[in-house]
Coordinates of C-alpha atoms and ligand atoms in Angstrom, one line a residue:
Chain A
X13 CA 10.4 21.3 -36.8
X14 CA 10.6 19.9 -33.3
X15 CA 9.6 16.3 -32.8
X16 CA 6.1 15.8 -31.3
X17 CA 6.2 13.8 -28.1
X18 CA 2.6 13.7 -27.0
X19 CA -0.7 14.4 -28.6
X20 CA -4.1 14.2 -27.1
X21 CA -7.2 13.9 -29.4
X22 CA -10.8 14.3 -28.3
X23 CA -10.2 12.9 -24.9
X24 CA -13.3 12.4 -22.8
X25 CA -13.4 11.3 -19.2
X26 CA -16.1 10.6 -16.7
X27 CA -16.5 9.1 -13.3
X28 CA -19.8 7.2 -13.7
X29 CA -22.3 9.8 -14.9
X30 CA -20.1 12.7 -13.8
X31 CA -18.4 14.0 -17.0
X32 CA -15.1 15.5 -15.9
X33 CA -13.1 16.1 -19.1
X34 CA -14.6 17.3 -22.4
X35 CA -13.0 17.0 -25.8
X36 CA -9.5 17.6 -24.7
X37 CA -7.1 18.3 -27.6
X38 CA -3.5 19.5 -27.4
X39 CA 0.0 18.3 -28.2
X40 CA 3.5 18.9 -26.8
X41 CA 6.8 19.0 -28.7
X42 CA 10.2 17.8 -27.5
X43 CA 11.7 20.2 -25.1
X44 CA 8.5 22.2 -24.6
X45 CA 7.2 23.1 -21.2
X46 CA 3.4 23.3 -20.8
X47 CA 1.8 24.7 -17.7
X48 CA -1.7 23.3 -17.0
X49 CA -3.5 25.9 -15.1
X50 CA -7.1 26.3 -13.8
X51 CA -9.3 26.6 -10.8
X52 CA -9.5 23.9 -8.2
X53 CA -11.7 21.0 -9.4
X54 CA -11.3 22.0 -13.1
X55 CA -9.8 18.6 -13.9
X56 CA -6.0 19.3 -14.0
X57 CA -5.0 16.3 -12.0
X58 CA -7.5 14.1 -13.8
X59 CA -6.1 15.1 -17.1
X60 CA -2.5 14.7 -16.2
X61 CA -3.2 11.3 -14.7
X62 CA -4.9 10.2 -18.0
X63 CA -1.6 10.9 -19.7
X64 CA 0.2 8.0 -18.0
X65 CA -2.7 5.7 -17.7
X66 CA -3.4 6.1 -14.0
X67 CA -6.9 7.1 -14.9
X68 CA -8.9 5.3 -17.6
X69 CA -10.7 7.5 -20.1
X70 CA -13.8 6.7 -22.1
X71 CA -13.1 8.3 -25.5
X72 CA -10.2 9.8 -27.5
X73 CA -6.6 9.0 -28.1
X74 CA -3.3 9.6 -26.5
X75 CA -0.5 9.5 -29.0
X76 CA 3.0 9.1 -27.6
X77 CA 5.9 9.5 -30.0
X78 CA 3.7 9.2 -33.0
X79 CA 2.1 5.9 -31.8
X80 CA -1.5 5.8 -30.5
X81 CA -1.5 4.2 -27.1
X82 CA -3.7 1.1 -26.9
X83 CA -4.9 1.8 -23.4
X84 CA -4.3 -1.5 -21.7
X85 CA -2.7 -1.7 -18.3
X86 CA 0.3 -3.6 -19.8
X87 CA 0.9 -0.9 -22.4
X88 CA 0.7 1.9 -19.9
X89 CA 3.0 0.0 -17.6
X90 CA 5.7 0.0 -20.3
X91 CA 5.1 3.6 -21.2
X92 CA 5.5 4.8 -17.6
X93 CA 9.2 4.3 -17.9
X94 CA 9.1 7.0 -20.6
X95 CA 6.5 9.2 -18.9
X96 CA 7.7 10.1 -15.4
X97 CA 5.3 11.6 -12.9
X98 CA 5.7 13.3 -9.6
X99 CA 2.8 13.9 -7.2
X100 CA 2.0 16.4 -4.6
X101 CA 2.4 13.7 -1.9
X102 CA 5.9 12.7 -3.0
X103 CA 5.3 9.2 -1.5
X104 CA 8.8 7.9 -1.1
X105 CA 8.6 4.2 -0.1
X106 CA 9.2 4.3 3.6
X107 CA 10.5 0.8 3.7
X108 CA 13.4 1.6 1.4
X109 CA 16.4 3.8 1.7
X110 CA 16.7 6.9 -0.5
X111 CA 19.0 5.0 -2.9
X112 CA 16.8 2.0 -3.1
X113 CA 13.8 4.2 -3.8
X114 CA 15.7 5.6 -6.7
X115 CA 17.1 2.3 -8.0
X116 CA 13.8 0.3 -7.8
X117 CA 12.7 1.5 -11.3
X118 CA 16.0 1.3 -13.2
X119 CA 17.0 -2.1 -11.7
X120 CA 13.7 -3.9 -11.4
X121 CA 11.8 -2.4 -14.3
X122 CA 14.5 -1.6 -16.7
X123 CA 16.9 -4.3 -15.7
X124 CA 19.9 -2.0 -15.5
X125 CA 22.9 -3.3 -13.5
X126 CA 22.9 -2.0 -10.0
X127 CA 26.3 -0.3 -10.5
X128 CA 25.2 1.5 -13.7
X129 CA 22.0 2.6 -12.1
X130 CA 23.7 3.7 -9.0
X131 CA 26.1 5.9 -10.9
X132 CA 23.2 7.6 -12.6
X133 CA 21.4 8.0 -9.3
X134 CA 24.4 9.5 -7.6
X135 CA 24.8 12.0 -10.4
X136 CA 21.2 13.0 -10.1
X137 CA 21.5 13.2 -6.3
X138 CA 24.4 15.5 -6.7
X139 CA 22.4 17.7 -9.0
X140 CA 19.7 18.2 -6.3
X141 CA 22.3 18.5 -3.6
X142 CA 21.3 15.4 -1.7
X143 CA 24.2 13.0 -2.5
X144 CA 25.0 12.5 1.2
X145 CA 21.5 11.3 2.0
X146 CA 21.6 8.2 -0.2
X147 CA 21.6 5.7 2.6
X148 CA 19.1 7.3 4.9
X149 CA 15.4 6.4 5.1
X150 CA 12.7 8.8 3.9
X151 CA 11.6 9.4 7.5
X152 CA 14.8 11.3 8.2
X153 CA 14.2 13.8 5.4
X154 CA 12.2 17.1 5.3
X155 CA 9.3 17.5 2.9
X156 CA 11.4 19.5 0.5
X157 CA 14.1 16.9 0.5
X158 CA 11.6 14.1 0.0
X159 CA 10.1 15.9 -3.0
X160 CA 13.6 16.4 -4.5
X161 CA 14.2 12.7 -4.1
X162 CA 10.9 11.8 -5.7
X163 CA 11.9 13.9 -8.7
X164 CA 15.2 12.1 -8.9
X165 CA 13.4 8.8 -8.6
X166 CA 11.3 9.6 -11.7
X167 CA 14.3 11.0 -13.6
X168 CA 16.3 7.9 -12.9
X169 CA 14.3 6.1 -15.5
X170 CA 15.5 8.6 -18.1
X171 CA 11.9 9.6 -19.2
X172 CA 11.1 11.6 -22.3
X173 CA 8.2 13.4 -20.7
X174 CA 7.7 14.5 -17.1
X175 CA 4.4 15.2 -15.5
X176 CA 4.3 17.3 -12.3
X177 CA 1.1 17.6 -10.3
X178 CA 1.4 20.4 -7.8
X179 CA 4.6 19.1 -6.5
X180 CA 5.1 22.1 -4.1
X181 CA 1.5 22.2 -2.8
X182 CA 2.2 20.4 0.4
X183 CA 5.6 21.9 1.2
X184 CA 6.5 24.6 3.7
X185 CA 7.1 27.9 2.0
X186 CA 10.8 27.9 2.6
X187 CA 11.1 24.5 0.8
X188 CA 9.2 25.5 -2.3
X189 CA 11.9 27.5 -4.0
X190 CA 14.4 24.7 -3.9
X191 CA 12.0 22.3 -5.6
X192 CA 10.9 24.8 -8.2
X193 CA 14.6 25.6 -9.0
X194 CA 15.2 21.9 -9.8
X195 CA 12.3 21.8 -12.2
X196 CA 13.4 25.1 -13.9
X197 CA 16.9 23.7 -14.2
X198 CA 15.5 20.5 -15.7
X199 CA 13.8 22.6 -18.4
X200 CA 16.7 24.8 -19.1
X201 CA 19.7 22.6 -18.8
X202 CA 18.3 19.2 -19.8
X203 CA 15.7 20.5 -22.1
X204 CA 13.2 18.1 -20.6
X205 CA 9.7 18.0 -22.0
X206 CA 7.1 18.6 -19.3
X207 CA 3.6 19.3 -18.3
X208 CA 3.4 21.2 -15.0
X209 CA 0.3 21.7 -12.9
X210 CA 1.0 24.4 -10.3
X211 CA -0.5 27.2 -8.3
X212 CA 2.8 29.1 -8.3
X213 CA 2.0 31.7 -11.0
X214 CA 5.4 33.4 -10.9
X215 CA 7.0 30.0 -11.5
X216 CA 4.5 29.1 -14.2
X217 CA 5.2 32.4 -16.0
X218 CA 9.0 31.9 -15.7
X219 CA 8.9 28.3 -17.0
X220 CA 6.0 27.9 -19.4
X221 CA 6.4 28.0 -23.1
X222 CA 2.7 27.5 -23.4
X223 CA -0.3 27.5 -21.0
X224 CA -3.3 25.3 -21.2
X225 CA -6.1 26.9 -19.2
X226 CA -8.7 24.4 -18.0
X227 CA -12.1 25.1 -16.6
X228 CA -14.9 22.6 -15.8
X229 CA -13.0 20.1 -17.8
X230 CA -12.8 22.2 -21.0
X231 CA -9.6 23.7 -22.3
X232 CA -10.7 27.3 -22.6
X233 CA -7.5 28.5 -24.1
X234 CA -4.0 27.5 -25.2
X235 CA -1.8 30.5 -25.2
X236 CA 2.0 31.2 -25.3
X237 CA 3.5 31.6 -21.9
X238 CA 4.8 35.1 -22.6
X239 CA 1.3 36.2 -23.6
X240 CA -1.0 34.3 -21.2
X241 CA 0.2 36.1 -18.0
X242 CA 0.0 39.6 -19.5
X243 CA -2.8 39.2 -21.9
X244 CA -5.0 36.2 -21.5
X245 CA -7.5 35.5 -24.2
X246 CA -10.5 34.7 -22.1
X247 CA -12.3 36.6 -19.3
X248 CA -12.2 33.5 -17.2
X249 CA -8.5 33.3 -17.4
X250 CA -8.2 37.0 -16.5
X251 CA -10.4 36.4 -13.4
X252 CA -8.4 33.3 -12.6
X253 CA -5.1 35.2 -12.7
X254 CA -6.6 38.0 -10.6
X255 CA -7.8 35.5 -8.0
X256 CA -4.3 34.1 -7.8
X257 CA -3.0 37.6 -6.7
X258 CA -1.0 37.7 -9.9
Chain B
X20 CA -5.5 -31.2 52.9
X21 CA -4.0 -27.7 52.8
X22 CA -4.4 -25.7 49.7
X23 CA -0.7 -26.0 49.1
X24 CA -0.9 -29.8 49.1
X25 CA -3.9 -29.7 46.8
X26 CA -1.9 -27.6 44.3
X27 CA 1.1 -29.9 44.5
X28 CA -1.2 -32.8 43.9
X29 CA -2.5 -31.3 40.7
X30 CA 0.8 -30.0 39.5
X31 CA 2.0 -33.0 37.3
X32 CA -1.3 -33.1 35.4
X33 CA -1.3 -29.3 35.1
X34 CA 2.2 -29.4 33.6
X35 CA 1.0 -31.9 31.0
X36 CA -2.1 -29.8 30.2
X37 CA 0.0 -26.7 30.0
X38 CA 2.4 -28.4 27.6
X39 CA -0.5 -29.6 25.5
X40 CA -2.1 -26.1 25.4
X41 CA 1.2 -24.6 24.3
X42 CA 1.7 -27.3 21.6
X43 CA -1.8 -27.1 20.2
X44 CA -1.7 -23.3 20.2
X45 CA 1.7 -23.3 18.5
X46 CA 0.7 -25.7 15.7
X47 CA -2.7 -24.0 15.4
X48 CA -1.3 -20.5 15.1
X49 CA 1.4 -21.5 12.5
X50 CA -1.3 -23.4 10.5
X51 CA -3.7 -20.5 10.7
X52 CA -1.0 -18.0 9.5
X53 CA -0.2 -20.3 6.5
X54 CA -3.9 -20.8 5.6
X55 CA -4.6 -17.1 6.2
X56 CA -1.7 -16.0 4.0
X57 CA -2.7 -18.3 1.2
X58 CA -6.3 -17.1 1.3
X59 CA -5.2 -13.5 1.4
X60 CA -2.8 -13.8 -1.5
X61 CA -5.5 -15.6 -3.6
X62 CA -7.8 -12.6 -2.9
X63 CA -5.1 -10.0 -3.4
X64 CA -4.2 -11.3 -6.8
X65 CA -7.9 -12.0 -7.6
X66 CA -7.1 -15.5 -8.8
X67 CA -10.2 -16.8 -10.5
X68 CA -12.3 -19.4 -8.7
X69 CA -9.8 -19.8 -5.9
X70 CA -10.2 -16.3 -4.6
X71 CA -14.0 -16.9 -4.6
X72 CA -13.5 -20.2 -2.7
X73 CA -11.3 -18.4 -0.2
X74 CA -14.0 -15.8 0.5
X75 CA -16.6 -18.5 1.0
X76 CA -14.4 -20.3 3.4
X77 CA -13.7 -17.1 5.3
X78 CA -17.4 -16.4 5.6
X79 CA -18.2 -19.9 6.9
X80 CA -15.3 -19.9 9.3
X81 CA -16.0 -16.5 10.7
X82 CA -19.7 -17.1 11.2
X83 CA -19.7 -20.4 13.0
X84 CA -18.5 -20.9 16.6
X85 CA -15.4 -23.0 17.2
X86 CA -17.5 -25.3 19.4
X87 CA -19.8 -26.2 16.5
X88 CA -16.8 -26.6 14.2
X89 CA -15.3 -29.1 16.7
X90 CA -18.5 -31.0 17.1
X91 CA -18.7 -31.3 13.4
X92 CA -15.2 -32.6 13.0
X93 CA -15.4 -34.9 16.0
X94 CA -18.9 -36.3 15.7
X95 CA -20.1 -35.7 12.2
X96 CA -17.0 -36.5 10.2
X97 CA -16.7 -40.1 11.3
X98 CA -20.2 -40.6 9.8
X99 CA -18.6 -40.0 6.4
X100 CA -15.8 -42.4 7.3
X101 CA -13.1 -40.0 8.5
X102 CA -12.1 -40.7 12.1
X103 CA -9.8 -38.1 13.5
X104 CA -8.4 -38.4 17.0
X105 CA -9.3 -35.6 19.4
X106 CA -6.1 -33.7 19.2
X107 CA -6.0 -33.7 15.4
X108 CA -9.7 -32.5 15.5
X109 CA -8.6 -29.7 17.8
X110 CA -5.8 -28.6 15.6
X111 CA -7.8 -28.8 12.4
X112 CA -10.7 -26.9 14.0
X113 CA -8.4 -24.2 15.4
X114 CA -6.7 -23.8 12.0
X115 CA -10.1 -23.7 10.3
X116 CA -11.1 -20.9 12.6
X117 CA -7.8 -19.1 12.8
X118 CA -7.2 -19.2 9.0
X119 CA -10.0 -16.8 8.3
X120 CA -9.0 -14.4 11.1
X121 CA -5.4 -14.4 9.9
X122 CA -6.6 -13.9 6.3
X123 CA -8.6 -10.9 7.4
X124 CA -5.6 -9.6 9.3
X125 CA -3.4 -9.8 6.2
X126 CA -6.1 -8.3 4.0
X127 CA -6.5 -5.4 6.4
X128 CA -2.7 -4.8 6.2
X129 CA -2.6 -4.9 2.4
X130 CA -5.7 -2.6 2.2
X131 CA -4.0 -0.2 4.6
X132 CA -1.2 0.6 2.2
X133 CA -2.1 4.0 0.9
X134 CA -3.5 4.4 -2.6
X135 CA -0.9 7.1 -3.3
X136 CA 2.0 4.6 -2.5
X137 CA 0.5 2.2 -5.0
X138 CA 0.1 4.9 -7.7
X139 CA 3.7 6.1 -7.2
X140 CA 4.8 2.5 -7.6
X141 CA 2.8 2.2 -10.8
X142 CA 4.2 5.6 -12.0
X143 CA 7.8 4.2 -12.0
X144 CA 6.6 1.3 -14.2
X145 CA 6.4 -1.5 -11.6
X146 CA 4.3 -4.4 -12.6
X147 CA 1.5 -5.7 -10.4
X148 CA 3.8 -8.4 -9.0
X149 CA 6.7 -6.0 -8.4
X150 CA 4.3 -3.5 -6.8
X151 CA 3.2 -6.3 -4.5
X152 CA 6.7 -7.4 -3.7
X153 CA 8.5 -4.1 -3.1
X154 CA 5.7 -1.8 -2.0
X155 CA 2.4 -3.4 -0.8
X156 CA 3.6 -6.5 1.0
X157 CA 6.5 -5.0 3.0
X158 CA 4.2 -2.2 4.2
X159 CA 1.1 -4.4 4.4
X160 CA 2.7 -7.0 6.6
X161 CA 3.8 -4.4 9.0
X162 CA 0.3 -2.9 9.1
X163 CA -1.1 -6.4 9.7
X164 CA 1.1 -7.3 12.7
X165 CA -1.2 -5.9 15.4
X166 CA -4.2 -7.8 14.0
X167 CA -2.1 -11.0 13.7
X168 CA -0.9 -10.6 17.2
X169 CA -4.4 -10.1 18.5
X170 CA -5.5 -13.2 16.6
X171 CA -2.7 -15.3 18.2
X172 CA -3.9 -14.4 21.7
X173 CA -7.5 -15.1 20.7
X174 CA -6.6 -18.5 19.3
X175 CA -4.7 -19.5 22.4
X176 CA -7.7 -18.6 24.5
X177 CA -9.9 -20.6 22.1
X178 CA -8.0 -23.8 22.8
X179 CA -9.9 -23.9 26.1
X180 CA -12.9 -25.0 24.1
X181 CA -11.0 -28.2 23.2
X182 CA -12.2 -29.5 26.6
X183 CA -15.6 -30.4 25.0
X184 CA -13.9 -33.1 22.9
X185 CA -11.9 -34.2 25.9
X186 CA -8.5 -33.1 24.9
X187 CA -6.5 -32.9 28.1
X188 CA -5.3 -29.4 27.8
X189 CA -5.2 -26.8 30.6
X190 CA -9.0 -26.2 31.0
X191 CA -9.8 -29.8 30.7
X192 CA -7.2 -30.7 33.2
X193 CA -8.5 -28.2 35.7
X194 CA -12.1 -29.4 35.3
X195 CA -11.0 -33.0 35.7
X196 CA -9.1 -32.2 38.9
X197 CA -12.0 -30.3 40.3
X198 CA -14.2 -33.3 39.5
X199 CA -11.8 -35.7 41.2
X200 CA -10.9 -33.7 44.3
X201 CA -13.7 -31.1 44.7
X202 CA -11.3 -28.3 45.3
X203 CA -12.4 -25.7 42.7
X204 CA -10.7 -22.6 44.3
X205 CA -7.2 -24.0 44.0
X206 CA -7.5 -25.6 40.6
X207 CA -9.3 -22.6 39.1
X208 CA -6.5 -20.4 40.5
X209 CA -3.9 -22.7 38.8
X210 CA -5.9 -22.5 35.6
X211 CA -5.8 -18.7 35.6
X212 CA -2.1 -18.8 36.4
X213 CA -1.5 -21.3 33.7
X214 CA -3.0 -19.1 31.0
X215 CA -1.4 -16.0 32.4
X216 CA 2.1 -17.6 32.2
X217 CA 1.5 -18.1 28.4
X218 CA -0.5 -15.0 27.5
X219 CA 1.1 -12.2 29.5
X220 CA 4.7 -12.6 28.3
X221 CA 3.5 -13.3 24.8
X222 CA 1.5 -10.2 24.7
X223 CA 4.4 -8.1 26.0
X224 CA 6.7 -9.7 23.3
X225 CA 4.1 -9.0 20.6
X226 CA 3.7 -5.4 21.6
X227 CA 7.5 -4.9 21.4
X228 CA 7.6 -6.6 18.1
X229 CA 4.8 -4.5 16.7
X230 CA 6.7 -1.3 17.6
X231 CA 10.0 -2.6 16.2
X232 CA 8.5 -3.7 12.9
X233 CA 6.5 -0.5 12.6
X234 CA 9.6 1.6 13.2
X235 CA 11.6 -0.5 10.8
X236 CA 9.1 0.1 8.0
X237 CA 7.6 3.5 8.7
X238 CA 9.9 5.1 11.2
X239 CA 7.2 5.8 13.8
Ligands
ATP14 N1 -12.0 9.5 -8.0 C1 -13.0 10.4 -8.3 N2 -14.3 10.0 -8.4 C2 -15.2 10.9 -8.7 N3 -15.0 12.2 -9.0 C3 -13.7 12.6 -9.0 C4 -12.6 11.7 -8.6 N4 -11.5 12.4 -8.7 C5 -11.8 13.7 -9.1 N5 -13.1 13.8 -9.2 C6 -13.8 15.0 -9.7 O1 -13.3 15.5 -10.9 C7 -13.2 16.9 -10.9 C8 -11.8 17.3 -11.3 O2 -10.9 16.9 -10.2 P1 -9.4 17.2 -10.3 O3 -8.8 16.6 -9.1 O4 -8.9 16.7 -11.6 O5 -9.3 18.8 -10.2 P2 -8.0 19.7 -10.1 O6 -8.1 20.6 -11.2 O7 -6.8 18.8 -10.0 O8 -8.2 20.4 -8.7 P3 -7.2 20.9 -7.6 O9 -6.6 22.1 -8.1 O10 -8.0 21.1 -6.4 O11 -6.2 19.8 -7.5 C9 -13.7 17.4 -9.6 O12 -15.0 17.8 -9.8 C10 -13.6 16.2 -8.7 O13 -14.7 16.2 -7.8
MG15 MG1 -5.3 18.4 -8.6

């Protein structure tokens, strides 16, 4: 049986009196790819941000590698080395070169030697085809290149779990493919465990071992990837897929 | 006497006043930046008690005129047994005023760093201190430069108020000369030129600096 990486139990989240997530339960095993799908405003970003402590939650447990997380900022800060996250807005640090963006975590947070961290970074840059850009500043890159660097920056910490929140949503169409390919390769070649929020249904179908379908802060269904896209369990998921032109 | 002679007559005193205005501004600005930075850091890191004191100071400083602050230092302080000379009063007053403006300038810069930048920094495991050092401060300082530059110009102009406690800076010199020789046109012209010589080059330099720093940090 595969090792369980993350488990979420009875998670509840509200912003003041506004209840956003209701009794969220799921788990993810090592090497598994979970696509988190649902209409806009259903709580996908909120949920994924709870999983690395960027959003506080009011009730429930997040269990990482078998240990319940005591949700203090200090604990989350340590765990974030193991739980990488990439955002829609990529947000490279404009004041640092590409290489320094990537090295910041390994060198300052993990206290790796610069040489060792640089070797890893260059290997990763090679994999995303951006090795020759290591000394440029983010302003000299296209959106797609920035997002690929942002992925490398997260991977440089050697995380056990990756969270992707609509990482192609702000890219020009011709850039989307390249970024999605990198994520697919990460799943296939590196067997990375990941939770992916995306509006790219073809991509989700191709990559997802399992789909969590979220609506109004409830998980309406958890279905195998192969099944969800051809035969979703709920009418809401069916409507959702139709609305996505899928 | 021709205007030219009047001007020549006033020149030595004006040079002195000019030097004094420059000196007081320089010390006042440096002091204000130090005080402002300290206050801003106390607030950024939410240091208990001290950050509260910093905000009280900022409120008082921003909501009282420099004139009143100077009177207080010069006339009221001696009552408590502290006697400061006029120049020291001027510098302390200017720093008291400028410190809060500079603090607000720094605060504005730090606040201007986007929330997503901060979150991305957190997401790679940076601690609060590391986040400040590698992400928020480098970008925040850049964002605060325009406000700091405007404050510098503002503080230099505020030194003209020192005349009320008889510091012989530029404005005081001009008023004295007018009082002595009754030639206000010439001396007021010299006064305007005196400030222009300081302020115009400075504001050009600061504008260039703003652009450079901005480009260095954000590339636009
Ligand atoms: N900071 C916040 N304060 C209050 N309400 C919030 C906040 N962030 C999100 N919400 C609310 O939480 C709900 C879920 O938002 P969330 O961003 O998680 O949705 P989403 O599924 O990611 O949507 P999208 O597909 O548009 O990104 C929405 O109703 C939103 O208005
Ligand atoms: Mg979202």
